[in-house]
mmCIF file of C-alpha atoms in Angstrom:
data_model
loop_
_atom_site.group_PDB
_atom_site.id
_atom_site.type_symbol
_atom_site.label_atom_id
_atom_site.label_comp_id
_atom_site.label_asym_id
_atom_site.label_seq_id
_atom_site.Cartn_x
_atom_site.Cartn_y
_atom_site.Cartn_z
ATOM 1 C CA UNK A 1 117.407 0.457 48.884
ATOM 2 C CA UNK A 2 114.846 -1.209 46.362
ATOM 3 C CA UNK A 3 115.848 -1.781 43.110
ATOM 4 C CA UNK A 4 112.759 0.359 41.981
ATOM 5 C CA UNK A 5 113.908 3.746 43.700
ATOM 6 C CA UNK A 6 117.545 3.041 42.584
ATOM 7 C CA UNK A 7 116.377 2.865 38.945
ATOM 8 C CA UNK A 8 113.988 6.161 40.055
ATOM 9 C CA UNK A 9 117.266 8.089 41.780
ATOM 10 C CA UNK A 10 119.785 7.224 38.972
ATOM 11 C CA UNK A 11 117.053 8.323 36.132
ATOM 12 C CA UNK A 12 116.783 11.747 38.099
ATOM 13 C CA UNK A 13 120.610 12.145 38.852
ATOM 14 C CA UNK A 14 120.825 12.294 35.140
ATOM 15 C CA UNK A 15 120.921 15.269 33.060
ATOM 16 C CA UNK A 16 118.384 16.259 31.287
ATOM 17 C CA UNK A 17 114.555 16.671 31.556
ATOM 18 C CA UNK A 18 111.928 13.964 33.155
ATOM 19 C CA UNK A 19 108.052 13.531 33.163
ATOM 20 C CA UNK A 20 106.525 12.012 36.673
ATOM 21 C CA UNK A 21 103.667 10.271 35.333
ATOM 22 C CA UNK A 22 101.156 9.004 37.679
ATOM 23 C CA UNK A 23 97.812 6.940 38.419
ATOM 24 C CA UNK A 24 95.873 9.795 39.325
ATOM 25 C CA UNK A 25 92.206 8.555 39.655
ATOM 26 C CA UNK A 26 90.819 5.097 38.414
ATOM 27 C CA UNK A 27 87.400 3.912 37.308
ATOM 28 C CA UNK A 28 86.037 0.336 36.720
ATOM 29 C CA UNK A 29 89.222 -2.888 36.023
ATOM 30 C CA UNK A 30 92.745 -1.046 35.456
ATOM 31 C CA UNK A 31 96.650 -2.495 35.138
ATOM 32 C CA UNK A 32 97.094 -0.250 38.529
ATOM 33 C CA UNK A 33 96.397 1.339 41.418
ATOM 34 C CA UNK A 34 95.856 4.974 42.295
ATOM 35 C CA UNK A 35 99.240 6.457 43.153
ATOM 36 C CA UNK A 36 101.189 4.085 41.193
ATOM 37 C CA UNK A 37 103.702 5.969 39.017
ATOM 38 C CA UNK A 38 106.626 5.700 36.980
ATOM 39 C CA UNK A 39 109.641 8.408 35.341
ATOM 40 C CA UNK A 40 109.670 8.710 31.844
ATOM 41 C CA UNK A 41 112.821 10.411 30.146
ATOM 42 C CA UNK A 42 113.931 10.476 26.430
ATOM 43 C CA UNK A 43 116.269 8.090 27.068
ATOM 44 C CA UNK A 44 115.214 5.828 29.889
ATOM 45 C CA UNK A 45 112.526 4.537 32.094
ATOM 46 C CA UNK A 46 111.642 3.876 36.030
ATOM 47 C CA UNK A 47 108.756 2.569 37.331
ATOM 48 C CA UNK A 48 105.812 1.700 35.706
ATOM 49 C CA UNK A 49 101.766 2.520 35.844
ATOM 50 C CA UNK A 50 100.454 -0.830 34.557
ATOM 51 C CA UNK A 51 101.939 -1.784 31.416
ATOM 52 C CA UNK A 52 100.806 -2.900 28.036
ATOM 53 C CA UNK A 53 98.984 -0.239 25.609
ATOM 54 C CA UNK A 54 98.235 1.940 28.141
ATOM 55 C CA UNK A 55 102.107 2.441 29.092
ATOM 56 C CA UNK A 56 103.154 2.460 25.428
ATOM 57 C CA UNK A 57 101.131 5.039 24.606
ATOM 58 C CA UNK A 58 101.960 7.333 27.505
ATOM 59 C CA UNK A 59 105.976 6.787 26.833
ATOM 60 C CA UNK A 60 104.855 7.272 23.059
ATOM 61 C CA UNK A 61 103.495 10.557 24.109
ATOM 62 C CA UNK A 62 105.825 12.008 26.540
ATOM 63 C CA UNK A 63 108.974 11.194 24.389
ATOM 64 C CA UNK A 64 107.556 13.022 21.320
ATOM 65 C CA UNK A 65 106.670 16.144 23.740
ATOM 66 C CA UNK A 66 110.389 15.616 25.234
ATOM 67 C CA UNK A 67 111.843 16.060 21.442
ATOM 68 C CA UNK A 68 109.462 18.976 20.512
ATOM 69 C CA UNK A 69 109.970 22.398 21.698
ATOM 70 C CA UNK A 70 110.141 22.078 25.236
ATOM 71 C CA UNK A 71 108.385 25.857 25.814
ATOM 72 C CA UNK A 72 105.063 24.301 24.676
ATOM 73 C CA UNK A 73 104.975 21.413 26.515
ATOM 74 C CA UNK A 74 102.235 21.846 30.102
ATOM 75 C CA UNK A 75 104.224 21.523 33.103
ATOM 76 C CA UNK A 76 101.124 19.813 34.729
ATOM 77 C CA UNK A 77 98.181 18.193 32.928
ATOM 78 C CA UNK A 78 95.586 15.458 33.572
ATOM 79 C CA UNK A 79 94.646 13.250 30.913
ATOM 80 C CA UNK A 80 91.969 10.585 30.867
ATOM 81 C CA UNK A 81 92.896 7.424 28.664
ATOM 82 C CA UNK A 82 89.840 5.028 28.559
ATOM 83 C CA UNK A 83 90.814 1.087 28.687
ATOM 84 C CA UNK A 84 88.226 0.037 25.938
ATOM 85 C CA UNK A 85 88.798 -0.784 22.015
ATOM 86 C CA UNK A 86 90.611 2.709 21.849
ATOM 87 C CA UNK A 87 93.898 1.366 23.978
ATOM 88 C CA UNK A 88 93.050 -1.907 22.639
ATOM 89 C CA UNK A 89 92.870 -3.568 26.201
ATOM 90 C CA UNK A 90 90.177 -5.740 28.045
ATOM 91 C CA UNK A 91 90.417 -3.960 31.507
ATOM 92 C CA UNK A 92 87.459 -1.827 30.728
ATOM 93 C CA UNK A 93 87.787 0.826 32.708
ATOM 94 C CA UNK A 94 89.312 3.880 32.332
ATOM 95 C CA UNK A 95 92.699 5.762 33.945
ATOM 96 C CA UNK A 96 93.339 9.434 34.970
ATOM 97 C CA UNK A 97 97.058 9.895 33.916
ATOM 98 C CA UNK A 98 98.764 12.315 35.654
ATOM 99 C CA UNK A 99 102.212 14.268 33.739
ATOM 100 C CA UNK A 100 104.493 16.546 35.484
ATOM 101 C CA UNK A 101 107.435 18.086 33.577
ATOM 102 C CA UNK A 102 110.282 17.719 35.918
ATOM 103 C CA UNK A 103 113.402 20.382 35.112
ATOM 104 C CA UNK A 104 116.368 19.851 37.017
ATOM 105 C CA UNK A 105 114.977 22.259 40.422
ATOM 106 C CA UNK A 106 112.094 19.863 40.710
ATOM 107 C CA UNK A 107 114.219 16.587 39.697
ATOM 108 C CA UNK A 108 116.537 17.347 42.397
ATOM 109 C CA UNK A 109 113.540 17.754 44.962
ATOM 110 C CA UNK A 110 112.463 14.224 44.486
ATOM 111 C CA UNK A 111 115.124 12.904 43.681
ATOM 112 C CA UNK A 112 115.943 14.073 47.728
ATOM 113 C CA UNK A 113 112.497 12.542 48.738
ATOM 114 C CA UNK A 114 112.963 9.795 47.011
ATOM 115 C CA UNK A 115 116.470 8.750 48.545
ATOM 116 C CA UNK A 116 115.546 9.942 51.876
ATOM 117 C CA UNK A 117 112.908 6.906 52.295
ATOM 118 C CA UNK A 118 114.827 4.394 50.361
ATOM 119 C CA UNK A 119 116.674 2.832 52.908
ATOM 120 C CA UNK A 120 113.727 2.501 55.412
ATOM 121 C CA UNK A 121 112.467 -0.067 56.692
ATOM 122 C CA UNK A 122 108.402 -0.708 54.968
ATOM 123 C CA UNK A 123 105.708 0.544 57.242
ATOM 124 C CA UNK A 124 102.772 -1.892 57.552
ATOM 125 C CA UNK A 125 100.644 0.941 56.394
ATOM 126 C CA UNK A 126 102.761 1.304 53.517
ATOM 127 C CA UNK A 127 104.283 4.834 52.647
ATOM 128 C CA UNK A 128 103.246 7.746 50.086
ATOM 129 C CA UNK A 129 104.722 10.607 48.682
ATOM 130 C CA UNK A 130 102.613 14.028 48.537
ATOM 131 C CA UNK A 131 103.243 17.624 47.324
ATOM 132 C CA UNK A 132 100.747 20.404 47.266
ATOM 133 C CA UNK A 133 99.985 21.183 44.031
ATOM 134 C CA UNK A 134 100.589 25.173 44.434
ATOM 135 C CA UNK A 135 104.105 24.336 45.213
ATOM 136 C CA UNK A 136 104.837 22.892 41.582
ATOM 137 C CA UNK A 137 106.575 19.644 42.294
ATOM 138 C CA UNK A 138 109.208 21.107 45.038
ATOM 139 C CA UNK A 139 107.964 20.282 48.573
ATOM 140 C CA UNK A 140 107.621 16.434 49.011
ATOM 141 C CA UNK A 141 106.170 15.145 52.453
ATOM 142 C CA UNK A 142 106.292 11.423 53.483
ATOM 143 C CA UNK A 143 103.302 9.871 54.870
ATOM 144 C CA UNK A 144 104.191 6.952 57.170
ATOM 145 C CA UNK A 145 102.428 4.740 58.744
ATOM 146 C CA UNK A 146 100.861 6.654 61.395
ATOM 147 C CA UNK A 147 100.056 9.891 59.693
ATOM 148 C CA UNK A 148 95.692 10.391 59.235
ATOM 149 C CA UNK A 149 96.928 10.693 55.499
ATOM 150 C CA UNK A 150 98.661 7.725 55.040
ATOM 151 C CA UNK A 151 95.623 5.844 56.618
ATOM 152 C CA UNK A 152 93.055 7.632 54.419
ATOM 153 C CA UNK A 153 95.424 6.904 51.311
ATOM 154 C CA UNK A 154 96.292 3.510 52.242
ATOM 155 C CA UNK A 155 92.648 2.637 52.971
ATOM 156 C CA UNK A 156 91.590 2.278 49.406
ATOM 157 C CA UNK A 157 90.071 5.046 46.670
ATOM 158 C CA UNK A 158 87.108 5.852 45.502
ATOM 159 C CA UNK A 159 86.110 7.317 42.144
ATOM 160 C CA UNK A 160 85.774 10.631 43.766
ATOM 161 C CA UNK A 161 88.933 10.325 44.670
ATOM 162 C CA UNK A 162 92.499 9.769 43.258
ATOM 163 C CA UNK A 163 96.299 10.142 43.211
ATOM 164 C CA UNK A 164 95.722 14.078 43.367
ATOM 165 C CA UNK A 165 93.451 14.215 45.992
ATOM 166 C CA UNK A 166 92.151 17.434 48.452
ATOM 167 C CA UNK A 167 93.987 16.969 52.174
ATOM 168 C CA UNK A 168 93.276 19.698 54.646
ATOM 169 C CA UNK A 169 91.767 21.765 51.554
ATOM 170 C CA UNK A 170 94.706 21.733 49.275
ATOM 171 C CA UNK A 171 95.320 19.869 46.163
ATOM 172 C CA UNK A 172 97.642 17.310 46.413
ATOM 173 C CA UNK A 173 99.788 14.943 43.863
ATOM 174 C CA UNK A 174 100.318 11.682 46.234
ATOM 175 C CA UNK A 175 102.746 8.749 44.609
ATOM 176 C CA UNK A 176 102.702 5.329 46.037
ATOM 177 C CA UNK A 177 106.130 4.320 47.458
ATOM 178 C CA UNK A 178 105.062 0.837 48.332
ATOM 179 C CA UNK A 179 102.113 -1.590 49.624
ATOM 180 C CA UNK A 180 101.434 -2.368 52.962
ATOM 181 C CA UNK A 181 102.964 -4.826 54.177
ATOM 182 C CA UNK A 182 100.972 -7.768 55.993
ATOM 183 C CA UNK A 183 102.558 -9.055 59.205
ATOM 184 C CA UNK A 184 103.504 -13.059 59.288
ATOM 185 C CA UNK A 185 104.944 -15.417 61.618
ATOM 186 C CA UNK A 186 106.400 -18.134 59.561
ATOM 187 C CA UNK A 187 107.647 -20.935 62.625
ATOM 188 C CA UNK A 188 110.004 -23.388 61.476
ATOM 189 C CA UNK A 189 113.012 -23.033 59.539
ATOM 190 C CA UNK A 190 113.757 -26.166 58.232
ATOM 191 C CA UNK A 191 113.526 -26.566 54.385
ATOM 192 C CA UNK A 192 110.749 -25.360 53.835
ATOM 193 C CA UNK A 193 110.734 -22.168 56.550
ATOM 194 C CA UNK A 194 113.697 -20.913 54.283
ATOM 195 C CA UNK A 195 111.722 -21.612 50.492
ATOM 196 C CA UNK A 196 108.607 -19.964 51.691
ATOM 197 C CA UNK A 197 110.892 -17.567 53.350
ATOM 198 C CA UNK A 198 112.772 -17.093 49.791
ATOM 199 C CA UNK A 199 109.490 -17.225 48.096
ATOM 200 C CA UNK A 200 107.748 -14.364 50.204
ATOM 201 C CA UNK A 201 110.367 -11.895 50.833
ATOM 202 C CA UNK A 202 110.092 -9.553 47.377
ATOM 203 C CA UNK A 203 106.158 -9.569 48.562
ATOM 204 C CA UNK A 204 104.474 -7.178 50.908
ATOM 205 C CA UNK A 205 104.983 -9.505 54.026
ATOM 206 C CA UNK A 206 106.607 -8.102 57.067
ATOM 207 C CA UNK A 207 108.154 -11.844 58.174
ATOM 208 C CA UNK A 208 109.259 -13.183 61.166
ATOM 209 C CA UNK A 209 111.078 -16.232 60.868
ATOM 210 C CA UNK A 210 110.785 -18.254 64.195
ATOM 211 C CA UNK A 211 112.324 -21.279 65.873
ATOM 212 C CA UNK A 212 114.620 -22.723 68.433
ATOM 213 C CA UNK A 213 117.503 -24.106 66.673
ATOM 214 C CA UNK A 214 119.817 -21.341 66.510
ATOM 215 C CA UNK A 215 121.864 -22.820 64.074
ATOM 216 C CA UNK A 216 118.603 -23.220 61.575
ATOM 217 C CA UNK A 217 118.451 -19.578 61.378
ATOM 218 C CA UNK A 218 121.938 -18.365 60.420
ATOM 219 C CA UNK A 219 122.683 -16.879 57.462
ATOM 220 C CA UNK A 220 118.967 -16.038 56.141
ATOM 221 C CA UNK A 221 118.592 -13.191 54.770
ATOM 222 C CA UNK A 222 115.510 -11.702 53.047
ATOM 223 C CA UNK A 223 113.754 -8.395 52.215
ATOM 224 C CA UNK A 224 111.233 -7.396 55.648
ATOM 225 C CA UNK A 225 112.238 -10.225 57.398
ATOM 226 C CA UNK A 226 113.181 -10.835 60.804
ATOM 227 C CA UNK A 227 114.750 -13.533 62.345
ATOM 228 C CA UNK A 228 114.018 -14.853 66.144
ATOM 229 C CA UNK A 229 115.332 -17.422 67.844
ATOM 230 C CA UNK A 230 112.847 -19.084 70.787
ATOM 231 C CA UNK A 231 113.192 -21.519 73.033
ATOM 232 C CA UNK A 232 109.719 -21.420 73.652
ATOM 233 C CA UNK A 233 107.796 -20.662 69.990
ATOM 234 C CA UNK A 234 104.216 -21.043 70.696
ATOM 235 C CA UNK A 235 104.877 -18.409 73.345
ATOM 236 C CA UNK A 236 105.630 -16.106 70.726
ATOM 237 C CA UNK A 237 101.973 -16.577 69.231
ATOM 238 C CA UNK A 238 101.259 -13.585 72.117
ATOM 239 C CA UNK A 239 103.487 -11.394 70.244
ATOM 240 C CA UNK A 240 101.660 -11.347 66.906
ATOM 241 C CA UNK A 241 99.643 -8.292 66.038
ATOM 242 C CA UNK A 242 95.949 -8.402 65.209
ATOM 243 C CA UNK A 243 94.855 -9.123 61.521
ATOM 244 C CA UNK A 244 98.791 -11.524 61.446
ATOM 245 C CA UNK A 245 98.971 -14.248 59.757
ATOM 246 C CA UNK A 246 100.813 -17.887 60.906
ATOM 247 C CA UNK A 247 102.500 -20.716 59.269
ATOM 248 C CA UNK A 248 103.415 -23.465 61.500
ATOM 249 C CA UNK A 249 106.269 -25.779 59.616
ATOM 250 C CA UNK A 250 108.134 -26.923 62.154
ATOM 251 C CA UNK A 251 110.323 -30.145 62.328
ATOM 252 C CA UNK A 252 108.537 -31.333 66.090
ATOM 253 C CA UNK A 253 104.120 -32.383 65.711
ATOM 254 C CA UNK A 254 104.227 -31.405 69.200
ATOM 255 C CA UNK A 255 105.654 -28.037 68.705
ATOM 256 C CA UNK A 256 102.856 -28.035 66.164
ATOM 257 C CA UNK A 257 100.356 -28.439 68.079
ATOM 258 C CA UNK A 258 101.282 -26.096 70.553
ATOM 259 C CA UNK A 259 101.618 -23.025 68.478
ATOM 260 C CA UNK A 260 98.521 -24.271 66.553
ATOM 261 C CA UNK A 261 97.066 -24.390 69.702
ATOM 262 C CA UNK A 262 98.242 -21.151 70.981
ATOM 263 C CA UNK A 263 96.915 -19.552 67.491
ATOM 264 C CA UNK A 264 93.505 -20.891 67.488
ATOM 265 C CA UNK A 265 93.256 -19.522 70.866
ATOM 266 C CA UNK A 266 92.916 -16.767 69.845
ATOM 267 C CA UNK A 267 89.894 -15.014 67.542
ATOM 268 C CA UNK A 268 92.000 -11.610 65.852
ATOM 269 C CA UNK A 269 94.136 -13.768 64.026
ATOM 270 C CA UNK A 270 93.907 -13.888 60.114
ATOM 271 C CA UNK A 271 95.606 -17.085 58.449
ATOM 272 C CA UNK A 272 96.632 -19.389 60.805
ATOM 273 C CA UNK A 273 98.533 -21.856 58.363
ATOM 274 C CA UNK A 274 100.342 -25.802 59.128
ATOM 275 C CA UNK A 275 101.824 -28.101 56.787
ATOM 276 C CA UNK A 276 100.384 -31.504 57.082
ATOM 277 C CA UNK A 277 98.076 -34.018 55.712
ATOM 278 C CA UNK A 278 94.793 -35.009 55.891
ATOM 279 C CA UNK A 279 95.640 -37.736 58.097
ATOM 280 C CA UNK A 280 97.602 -34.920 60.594
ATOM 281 C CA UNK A 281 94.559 -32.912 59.861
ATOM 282 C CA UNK A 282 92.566 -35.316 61.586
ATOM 283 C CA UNK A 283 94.814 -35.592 64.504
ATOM 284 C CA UNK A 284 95.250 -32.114 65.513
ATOM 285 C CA UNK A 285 91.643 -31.617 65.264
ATOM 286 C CA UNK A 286 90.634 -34.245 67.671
ATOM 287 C CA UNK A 287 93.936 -33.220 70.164
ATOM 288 C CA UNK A 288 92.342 -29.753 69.423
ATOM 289 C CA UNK A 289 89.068 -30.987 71.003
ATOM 290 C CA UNK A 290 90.078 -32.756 73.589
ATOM 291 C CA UNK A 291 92.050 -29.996 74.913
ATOM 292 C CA UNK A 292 88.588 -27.686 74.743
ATOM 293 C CA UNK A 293 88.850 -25.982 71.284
ATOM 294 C CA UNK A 294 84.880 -25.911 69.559
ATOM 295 C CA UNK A 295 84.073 -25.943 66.167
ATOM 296 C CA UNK A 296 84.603 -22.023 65.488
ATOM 297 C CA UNK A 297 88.214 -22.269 67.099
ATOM 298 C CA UNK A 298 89.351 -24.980 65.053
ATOM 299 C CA UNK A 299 87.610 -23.855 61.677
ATOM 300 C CA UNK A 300 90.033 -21.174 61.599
ATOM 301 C CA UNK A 301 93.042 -24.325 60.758
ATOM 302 C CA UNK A 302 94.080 -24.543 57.229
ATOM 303 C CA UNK A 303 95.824 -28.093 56.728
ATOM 304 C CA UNK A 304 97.416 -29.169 54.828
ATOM 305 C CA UNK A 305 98.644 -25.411 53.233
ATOM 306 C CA UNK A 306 98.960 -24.607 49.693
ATOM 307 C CA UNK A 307 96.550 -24.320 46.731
ATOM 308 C CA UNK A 308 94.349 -27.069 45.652
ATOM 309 C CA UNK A 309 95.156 -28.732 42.925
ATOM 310 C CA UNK A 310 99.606 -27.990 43.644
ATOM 311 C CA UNK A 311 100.499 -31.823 44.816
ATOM 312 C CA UNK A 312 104.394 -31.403 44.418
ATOM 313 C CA UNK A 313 106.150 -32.027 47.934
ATOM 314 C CA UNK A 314 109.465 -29.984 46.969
ATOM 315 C CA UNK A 315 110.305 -27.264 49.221
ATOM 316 C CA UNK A 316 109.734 -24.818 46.203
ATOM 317 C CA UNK A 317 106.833 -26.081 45.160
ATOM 318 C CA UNK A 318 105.300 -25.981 48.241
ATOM 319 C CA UNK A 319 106.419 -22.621 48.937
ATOM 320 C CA UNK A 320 104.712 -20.896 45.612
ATOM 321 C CA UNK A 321 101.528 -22.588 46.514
ATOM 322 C CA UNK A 322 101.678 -21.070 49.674
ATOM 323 C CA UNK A 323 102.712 -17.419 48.433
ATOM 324 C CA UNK A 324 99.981 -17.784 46.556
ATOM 325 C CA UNK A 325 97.468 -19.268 49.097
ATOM 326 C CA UNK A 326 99.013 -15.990 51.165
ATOM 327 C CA UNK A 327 98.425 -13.010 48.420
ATOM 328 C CA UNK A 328 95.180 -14.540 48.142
ATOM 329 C CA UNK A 329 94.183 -14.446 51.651
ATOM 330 C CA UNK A 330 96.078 -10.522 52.146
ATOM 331 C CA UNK A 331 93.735 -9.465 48.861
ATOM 332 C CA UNK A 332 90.221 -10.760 50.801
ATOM 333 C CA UNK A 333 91.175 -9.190 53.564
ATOM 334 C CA UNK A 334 92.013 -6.195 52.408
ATOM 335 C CA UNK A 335 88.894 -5.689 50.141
ATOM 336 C CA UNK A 336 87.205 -6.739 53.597
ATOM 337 C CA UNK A 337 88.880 -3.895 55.546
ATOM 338 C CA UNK A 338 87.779 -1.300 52.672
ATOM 339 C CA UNK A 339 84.655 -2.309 52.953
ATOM 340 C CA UNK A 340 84.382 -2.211 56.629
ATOM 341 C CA UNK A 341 86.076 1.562 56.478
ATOM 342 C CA UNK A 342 83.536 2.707 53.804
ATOM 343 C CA UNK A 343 80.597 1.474 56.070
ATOM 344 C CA UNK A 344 81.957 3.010 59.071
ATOM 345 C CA UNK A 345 82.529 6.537 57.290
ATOM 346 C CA UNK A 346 78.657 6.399 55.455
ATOM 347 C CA UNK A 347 80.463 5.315 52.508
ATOM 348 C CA UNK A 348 78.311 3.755 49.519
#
């Protein structure tokens, strides 16, 4: 279980009354996506919707309606907060806030939901929440990674559309569980397999950690990862999904080459990663063309890894350049896949 839904569970379990509050449509910069939500009680918080003013003033406003007489406060309401000089932020957009009063019927219905998923593994499609509106907060559905709604909510919003959004004609309150996860095949875990391992694993990466010393591989542990051992790794380059991403950091060059070779091969791939220098650089890519790899194949290499500029050689170091380089990479090609989506639906 996450440490977010166990904060989310124990604030329900409590007694007392709770306000979901939720992301429920976004225009222009905001602190957070649509769906994003947090539980706000008198005394204690879970979750969160983006921070700073915006989240003060929402607690601000739900804990003085929590003290009040509880009769007049809405048991659903919308209300749009505007990022500008009002909130005093710089995001410039504006957020449709979502509050539902929770009493202990509909606290015990997601609390339910809530614990039901926790203990599952992260879908790559990442995984929502929705209730029909009609039903007042008391029938929650789980969209996983192969449900049409989990692809449509998943795939990006809109300004026509939000957190409460119209599925199969009825009004619906959808809450973002988690992100998608992006698959990646991290070979090599020598010192710094296990850092970048360590540094990746609270991020939406679904990792496989790959190499052939057994021994290299006990005892890691990590959030979505999964360890293989291979006698063969750059036969396990087959195995990779579409859109994955690669890091080769093995402790053999030829092994290196090999599943760089194996990777280039082939044209769905998204990062294809190796440690190295310049000098290595140069190497592979003249091994690389020798062995009948073009331009277009081995443009797809990124060596040496990390971020410009990050010149520490540490195994930590190294490995929050590369998380970086990674998130960077998953955000482009997100955006990209949005914006394929939109074009194919007439979108824009």
């Amino acid at each position: 279980m996450t440490l977010s839904l166990r904060d989310h569970i124990n604030l329900l379990s409590a007694p007392g009354p709770v306000m979901l509050v939720s992301v429920a449509a976004i225009r222009g910069s905001t602190p957070r996506e649509v769906g994003a939500f947090m539980l706000i009680a008198s005394d204690g918080l879970a979750g969160t919707i983006g921070g700073g003013n915006l989240e003060h003033q929402v607690t601000l406003r739900v804990r003085q309606c929590l003290a009040g007489d509880m009769t007049s406060i809405p048991t659903a309401e919308i209300v749009r907060f505007p990022l500008g000089p009002g909130l005093g932020q710089c995001c410039g957009g504006s957020v449709e806030v979502g509050f539902h009063l929770l009493d202990e019927t509909k606290k015990e219905a997601l609390c339910a939901a809530l614990a039901a998923v926790a203990d599952q593994p992260v879908s790559q499609s990442g995984r929502w929440l929705m209730m029909p509106v009609s039903t007042a907060v008391g029938a929650w559905q789980i969209a996983g990674a192969e449900s049409a709604q989990a692809a449509m909510l998943s795939g990006g919003f809109g300004t026509e559309r939000g957190g409460m959004v119209a599925i199969n004609g009825v009004k619906t309150l959808c809450l973002r569980l988690d992100d998608a996860l992006s698959p990646l095949w991290v070979f090599g875990a020598g010192h710094v397999g296990k850092a970048v391992v360590a540094a990746l694993s609270p991020l939406p990466f679904d990792i496989h950690l790959v190499d052939s010393r057994e021994d290299y591989l006990a005892g890691i542990e990590g959030k979505n990862l999964h360890i293989c051992q291979s006698d063969r790794p750059e036969l396990d380059v087959a195995d990779i999904p579409a859109g994955g991403h690669v890091l080769i950091l093995t402790h053999n060059h030829a092994l290196d080459f090999d599943i760089c070779r194996a990777a280039l091969m082939r044209d769905d791939l998204g990062f294809v990663g190796m440690i190295g220098s310049q000098t290595k650089r140069a190497r592979f890519i003249r091994r690389l063309s020798d062995r009948g790899l073009g331009p277009v194949e081995i443009g797809r290499l990124t060596c040496p890894i990390g971020i410009q500029g990050i010149t520490g050689k540490q195994p930590v170091v190294i490995a929050a350049s590369v998380a970086a380089q990674l998130l960077s990479v998953r955000e482009a090609q997100m955006t990209q896949n949005q914006t394929t989506k939109a074009a194919s639906d007439g979108v824009g």
